[in-house]
mmCIF file of C-alpha atoms in Angstrom:
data_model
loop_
_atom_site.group_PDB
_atom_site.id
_atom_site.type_symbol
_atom_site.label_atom_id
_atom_site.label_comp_id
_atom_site.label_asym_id
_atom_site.label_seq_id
_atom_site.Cartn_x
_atom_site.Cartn_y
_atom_site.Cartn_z
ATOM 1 C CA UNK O 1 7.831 10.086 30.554
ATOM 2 C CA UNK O 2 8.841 14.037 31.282
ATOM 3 C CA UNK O 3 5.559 16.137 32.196
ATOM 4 C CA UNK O 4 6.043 17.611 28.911
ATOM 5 C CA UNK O 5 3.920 15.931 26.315
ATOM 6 C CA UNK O 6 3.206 17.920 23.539
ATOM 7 C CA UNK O 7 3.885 17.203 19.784
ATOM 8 C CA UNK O 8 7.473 18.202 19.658
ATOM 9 C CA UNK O 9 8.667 16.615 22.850
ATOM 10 C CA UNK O 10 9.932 13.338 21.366
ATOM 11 C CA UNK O 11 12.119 11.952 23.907
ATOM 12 C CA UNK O 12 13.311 9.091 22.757
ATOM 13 C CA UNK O 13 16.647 9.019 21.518
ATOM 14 C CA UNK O 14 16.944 5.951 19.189
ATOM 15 C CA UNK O 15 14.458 7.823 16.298
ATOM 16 C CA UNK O 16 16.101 9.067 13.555
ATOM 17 C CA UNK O 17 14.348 12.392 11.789
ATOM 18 C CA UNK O 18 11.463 10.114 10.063
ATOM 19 C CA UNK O 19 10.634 8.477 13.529
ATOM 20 C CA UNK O 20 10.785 12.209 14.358
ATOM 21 C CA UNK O 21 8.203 13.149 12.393
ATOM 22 C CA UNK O 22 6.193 9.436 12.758
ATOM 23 C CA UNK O 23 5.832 10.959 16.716
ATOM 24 C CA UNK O 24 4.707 14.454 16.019
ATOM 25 C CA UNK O 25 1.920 13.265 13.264
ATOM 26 C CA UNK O 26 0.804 10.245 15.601
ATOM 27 C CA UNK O 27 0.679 12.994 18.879
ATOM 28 C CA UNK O 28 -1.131 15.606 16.786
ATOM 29 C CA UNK O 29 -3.767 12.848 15.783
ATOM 30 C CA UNK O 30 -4.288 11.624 19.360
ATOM 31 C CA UNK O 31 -4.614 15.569 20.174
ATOM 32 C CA UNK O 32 -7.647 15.808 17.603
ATOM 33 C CA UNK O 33 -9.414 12.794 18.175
ATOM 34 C CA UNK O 34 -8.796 12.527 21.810
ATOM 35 C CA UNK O 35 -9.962 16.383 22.637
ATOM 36 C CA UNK O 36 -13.197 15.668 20.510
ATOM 37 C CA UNK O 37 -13.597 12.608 22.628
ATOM 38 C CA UNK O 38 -13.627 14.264 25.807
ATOM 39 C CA UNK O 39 -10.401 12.018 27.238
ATOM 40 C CA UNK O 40 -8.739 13.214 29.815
ATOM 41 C CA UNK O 41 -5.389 14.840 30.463
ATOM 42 C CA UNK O 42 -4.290 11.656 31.976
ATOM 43 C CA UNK O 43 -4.891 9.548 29.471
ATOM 44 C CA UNK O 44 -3.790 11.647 27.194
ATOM 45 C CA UNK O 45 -0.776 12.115 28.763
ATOM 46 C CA UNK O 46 -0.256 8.307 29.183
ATOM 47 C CA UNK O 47 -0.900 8.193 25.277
ATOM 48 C CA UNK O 48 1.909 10.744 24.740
ATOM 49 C CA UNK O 49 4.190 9.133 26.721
ATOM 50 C CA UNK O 50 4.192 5.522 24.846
ATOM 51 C CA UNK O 51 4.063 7.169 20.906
ATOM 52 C CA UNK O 52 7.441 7.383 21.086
ATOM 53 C CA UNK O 53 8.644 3.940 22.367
ATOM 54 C CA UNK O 54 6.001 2.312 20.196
ATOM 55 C CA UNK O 55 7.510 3.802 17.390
ATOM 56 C CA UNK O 56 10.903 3.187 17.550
ATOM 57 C CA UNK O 57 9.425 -0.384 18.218
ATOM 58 C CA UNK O 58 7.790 -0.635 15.566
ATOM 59 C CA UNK O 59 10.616 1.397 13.632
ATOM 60 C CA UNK O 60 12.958 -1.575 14.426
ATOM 61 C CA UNK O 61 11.117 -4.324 13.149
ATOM 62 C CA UNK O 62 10.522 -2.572 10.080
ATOM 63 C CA UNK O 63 13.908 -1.865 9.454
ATOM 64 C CA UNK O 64 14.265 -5.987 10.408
ATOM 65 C CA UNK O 65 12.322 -7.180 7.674
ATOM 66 C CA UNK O 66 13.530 -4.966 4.899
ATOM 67 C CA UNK O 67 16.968 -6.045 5.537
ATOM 68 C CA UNK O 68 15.399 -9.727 5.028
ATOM 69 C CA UNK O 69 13.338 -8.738 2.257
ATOM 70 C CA UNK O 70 16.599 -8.068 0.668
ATOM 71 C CA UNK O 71 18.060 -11.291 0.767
ATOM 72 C CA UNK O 72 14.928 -12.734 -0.889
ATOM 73 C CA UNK O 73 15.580 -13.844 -4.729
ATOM 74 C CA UNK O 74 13.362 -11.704 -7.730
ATOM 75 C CA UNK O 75 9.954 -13.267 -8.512
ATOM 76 C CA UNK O 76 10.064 -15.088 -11.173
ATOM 77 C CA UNK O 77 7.463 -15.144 -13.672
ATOM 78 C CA UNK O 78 5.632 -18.198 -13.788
ATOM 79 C CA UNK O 79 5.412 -20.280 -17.509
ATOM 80 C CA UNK O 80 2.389 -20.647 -19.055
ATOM 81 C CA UNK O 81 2.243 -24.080 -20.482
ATOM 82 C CA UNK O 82 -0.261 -25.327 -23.244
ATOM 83 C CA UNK O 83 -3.874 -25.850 -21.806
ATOM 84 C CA UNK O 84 -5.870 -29.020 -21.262
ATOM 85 C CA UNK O 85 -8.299 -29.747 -23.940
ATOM 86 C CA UNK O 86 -11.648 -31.400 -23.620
ATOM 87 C CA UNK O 87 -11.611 -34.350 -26.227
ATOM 88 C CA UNK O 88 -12.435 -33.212 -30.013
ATOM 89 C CA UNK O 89 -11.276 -29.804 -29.271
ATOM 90 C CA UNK O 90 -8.389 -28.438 -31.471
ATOM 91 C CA UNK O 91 -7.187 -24.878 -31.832
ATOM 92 C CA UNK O 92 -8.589 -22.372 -33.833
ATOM 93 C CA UNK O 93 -5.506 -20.756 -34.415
ATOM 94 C CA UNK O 94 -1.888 -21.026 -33.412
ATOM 95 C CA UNK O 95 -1.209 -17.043 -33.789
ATOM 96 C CA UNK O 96 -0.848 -15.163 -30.462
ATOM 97 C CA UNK O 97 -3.700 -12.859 -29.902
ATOM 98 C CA UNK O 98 -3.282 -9.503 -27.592
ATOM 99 C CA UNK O 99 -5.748 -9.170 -24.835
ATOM 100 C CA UNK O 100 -6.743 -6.241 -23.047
ATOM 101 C CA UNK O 101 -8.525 -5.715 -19.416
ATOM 102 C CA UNK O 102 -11.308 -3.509 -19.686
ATOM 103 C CA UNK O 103 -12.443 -1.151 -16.591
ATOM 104 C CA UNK O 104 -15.941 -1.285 -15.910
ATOM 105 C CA UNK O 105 -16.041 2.145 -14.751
ATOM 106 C CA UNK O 106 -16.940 1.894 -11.219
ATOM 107 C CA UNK O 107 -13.097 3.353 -10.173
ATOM 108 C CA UNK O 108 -14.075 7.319 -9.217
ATOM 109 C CA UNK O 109 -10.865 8.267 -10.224
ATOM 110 C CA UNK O 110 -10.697 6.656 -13.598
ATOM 111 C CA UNK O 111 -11.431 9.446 -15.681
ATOM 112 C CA UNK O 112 -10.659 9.010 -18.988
ATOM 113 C CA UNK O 113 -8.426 11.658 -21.584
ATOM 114 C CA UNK O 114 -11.583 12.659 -24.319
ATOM 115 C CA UNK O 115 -8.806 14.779 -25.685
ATOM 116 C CA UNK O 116 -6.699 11.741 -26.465
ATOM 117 C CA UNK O 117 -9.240 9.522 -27.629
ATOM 118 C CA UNK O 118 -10.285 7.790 -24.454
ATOM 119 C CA UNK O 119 -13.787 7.136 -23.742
ATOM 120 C CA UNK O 120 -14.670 6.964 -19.518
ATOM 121 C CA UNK O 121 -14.805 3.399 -18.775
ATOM 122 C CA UNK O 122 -13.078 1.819 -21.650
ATOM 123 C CA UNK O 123 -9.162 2.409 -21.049
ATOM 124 C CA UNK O 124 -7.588 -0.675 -21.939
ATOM 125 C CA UNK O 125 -4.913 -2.232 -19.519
ATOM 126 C CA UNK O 126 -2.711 -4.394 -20.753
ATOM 127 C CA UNK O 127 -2.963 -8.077 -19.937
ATOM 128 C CA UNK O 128 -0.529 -10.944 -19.214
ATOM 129 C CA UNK O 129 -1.626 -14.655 -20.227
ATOM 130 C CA UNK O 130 -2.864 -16.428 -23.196
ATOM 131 C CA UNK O 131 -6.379 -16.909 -24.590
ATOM 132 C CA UNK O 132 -6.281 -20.144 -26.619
ATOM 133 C CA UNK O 133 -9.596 -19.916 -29.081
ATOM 134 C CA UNK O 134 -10.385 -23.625 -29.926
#
């Protein structure tokens, strides 16, 4: 590792522009917390001086498993067959019936529309499944 550590001495040749900017975010948050930890030069030095290889590292086996993940087949959705019924139970009704998940409003950032209509804690999400009523 050079004697020049800072932020914008990468040094490794392998990363691209995003493992570019991966290295100068990573050595700007070791600069923060490590200077309001009282570490020393050295060890921040020795810090600097494995970002980069730990990156491309880590970089690589990224790169690895997306190239897998692309070989993978879709998801499939899986069939929902006819339920199990308890003996003397029939259905109620054959007709499908639309459900809805409700929020129960603990999600900060669920904050409804009042100008469209929507109450906070009552948006309705759509839901996938059946509901047999018997």
């Amino acid at each position: 590792c050079s004697e020049s550590y800072d932020a914008d001495s990468v040094g490794d040749e392998e990363l691209n522009d995003l493992g570019t900017l991966v290295v100068r975010f990573v050595c700007r948050f070791i600069d923060k917390v490590c200077i309001y930890a009282g570490v020393s030069d050295d060890h921040l030095k020795a810090l600097h001086c494995m970002v980069p290889g730990v990156v491309a590292m880590h970089m690589e086996s990224v790169e690895a498993v997306y190239r897998e993940s692309k070989s993978l087949p879709e998801v499939q959705k899986p069939a929902i067959g006819p339920p199990a019924l308890l003996p003397g139970e029939r259905f109620a009704s054959r007709d499908a019936i639309t459900a809805y998940l409700l929020t129960d409003g603990r999600d900060a950032d669920n904050i409804a529309d009042q100008s469209k209509g929507q109450l906070p804690g009552l948006n309705f999400l759509p839901a996938e499944g059946q509901i047999f009523l018997t």
